[in-house]
């Protein structure tokens, strides 16, 4: 994971800095048993009740249409929780001063963008990411677009 204020790559942000912006992040072990234990702990502590796995790749039908739903600034009324299993991606999160905080994620990175926090998501040039998603409530996971 690599995080920084967008347009200012000079100062890298760590997990503690991201927490200051309300974003939680972890580096999850590659070992499957250890990984499952850590995800279970996070799931129960944060009351996530459901999960699935999603994948985007150059072979995904209508990939650009799907990406266009995520790359516009939006929030959800539930946390957005992602554990990257393969590939990579870019989350931009608004801080309280309306600056973008850029978070580049890769396999093993887990991130929680809190409910009601504006953000957007991009694929990288690899155009591939496979993620586990955790949900507190599927109903909260409708994007609410800024300015809509
Ligand atoms: Fe989102």
Coordinates of C-alpha atoms in Angstrom, one line a residue, residues 12-126:
X12 CA 4.1 9.2 2.3
X13 CA 1.1 8.5 4.6
X14 CA 1.1 5.4 6.9
X15 CA -1.8 3.5 8.5
X16 CA -1.9 6.0 11.5
X17 CA -2.1 9.0 9.1
X18 CA -4.9 7.3 7.2
X19 CA -6.7 6.6 10.5
X20 CA -6.6 10.3 11.0
X21 CA -8.7 10.7 7.8
X22 CA -11.1 8.0 9.0
X23 CA -9.6 5.3 6.7
X24 CA -8.6 2.0 8.3
X25 CA -6.0 -0.2 6.6
X26 CA -4.1 -3.4 7.3
X27 CA -1.5 -5.5 5.6
X28 CA -3.0 -9.0 5.7
X29 CA -0.8 -12.1 5.9
X30 CA -0.4 -14.2 2.7
X31 CA -0.9 -17.4 4.6
X32 CA -4.5 -18.4 4.1
X33 CA -5.2 -19.6 7.7
X34 CA -3.7 -16.4 9.2
X35 CA -5.5 -14.3 6.7
X36 CA -8.8 -15.9 7.4
X37 CA -8.3 -15.4 11.2
X38 CA -7.5 -11.7 10.7
X39 CA -10.5 -11.1 8.4
X40 CA -12.7 -12.9 10.9
X41 CA -11.5 -10.6 13.7
X42 CA -12.1 -7.5 11.6
X43 CA -15.5 -8.8 10.5
X44 CA -16.7 -9.5 14.1
X45 CA -15.2 -6.3 15.6
X46 CA -16.8 -4.1 12.9
X47 CA -20.1 -6.1 12.6
X48 CA -19.8 -7.0 9.0
X49 CA -22.4 -9.8 8.2
X50 CA -21.8 -10.7 4.6
X51 CA -19.0 -11.0 2.0
X52 CA -18.4 -11.8 -1.6
X53 CA -15.5 -11.8 -4.1
X54 CA -15.5 -9.5 -7.1
X55 CA -13.0 -9.4 -10.0
X56 CA -12.5 -6.9 -12.7
X57 CA -10.1 -7.7 -15.6
X58 CA -9.7 -6.8 -19.3
X59 CA -12.0 -9.9 -20.0
X60 CA -14.9 -8.4 -17.9
X61 CA -17.8 -7.6 -20.2
X62 CA -18.5 -3.8 -20.2
X63 CA -15.5 -3.1 -18.0
X64 CA -15.4 0.6 -18.9
X65 CA -19.1 1.0 -18.1
X66 CA -18.5 -0.7 -14.7
X67 CA -15.5 1.4 -14.0
X68 CA -17.4 4.6 -14.8
X69 CA -19.7 3.9 -11.8
X70 CA -16.7 3.9 -9.4
X71 CA -14.5 6.7 -10.8
X72 CA -17.0 9.4 -10.1
X73 CA -16.9 10.9 -6.6
X74 CA -19.5 9.2 -4.3
X75 CA -20.2 7.8 -0.9
X76 CA -22.1 5.0 0.6
X77 CA -24.2 4.9 3.8
X78 CA -22.2 1.7 4.8
X79 CA -18.4 1.2 5.0
X80 CA -16.7 0.2 1.8
X81 CA -14.5 -2.7 2.8
X82 CA -12.0 -4.4 0.4
X83 CA -9.3 -7.0 0.8
X84 CA -7.2 -7.1 -2.4
X85 CA -6.6 -10.8 -3.3
X86 CA -4.9 -10.1 -6.7
X87 CA -4.1 -7.2 -8.9
X88 CA -4.2 -3.6 -7.8
X89 CA -6.2 -0.4 -7.7
X90 CA -6.4 3.2 -6.6
X91 CA -8.7 4.7 -4.0
X92 CA -9.0 8.5 -3.7
X93 CA -10.6 9.6 -0.4
X94 CA -11.6 13.2 0.4
X95 CA -10.2 14.7 3.6
X96 CA -12.1 17.3 5.6
X97 CA -10.3 20.1 3.7
X98 CA -11.6 18.5 0.4
X99 CA -8.1 17.4 -0.6
X100 CA -7.8 14.0 -2.3
X101 CA -5.8 11.4 -0.3
X102 CA -4.6 8.8 -2.8
X103 CA -4.3 5.1 -1.6
X104 CA -2.7 2.6 -4.0
X105 CA -3.6 -0.9 -3.0
X106 CA -2.2 -4.2 -4.1
X107 CA -2.6 -7.9 -3.0
X108 CA -2.7 -8.3 0.8
X109 CA -3.9 -4.8 1.4
X110 CA -7.2 -4.4 3.3
X111 CA -9.0 -1.0 3.5
X112 CA -12.1 0.4 5.1
X113 CA -13.5 3.6 3.7
X114 CA -16.0 4.7 6.3
X115 CA -19.7 5.3 5.6
X116 CA -20.6 8.8 4.2
X117 CA -17.0 9.5 3.1
X118 CA -16.6 10.8 -0.5
X119 CA -14.2 8.6 -2.5
X120 CA -13.6 7.3 -6.0
X121 CA -11.9 4.2 -7.4
X122 CA -9.7 3.5 -10.4
X123 CA -8.1 0.4 -11.9
X124 CA -4.4 0.8 -12.7
X125 CA -2.8 0.1 -16.1
X126 CA -3.0 -3.6 -15.3

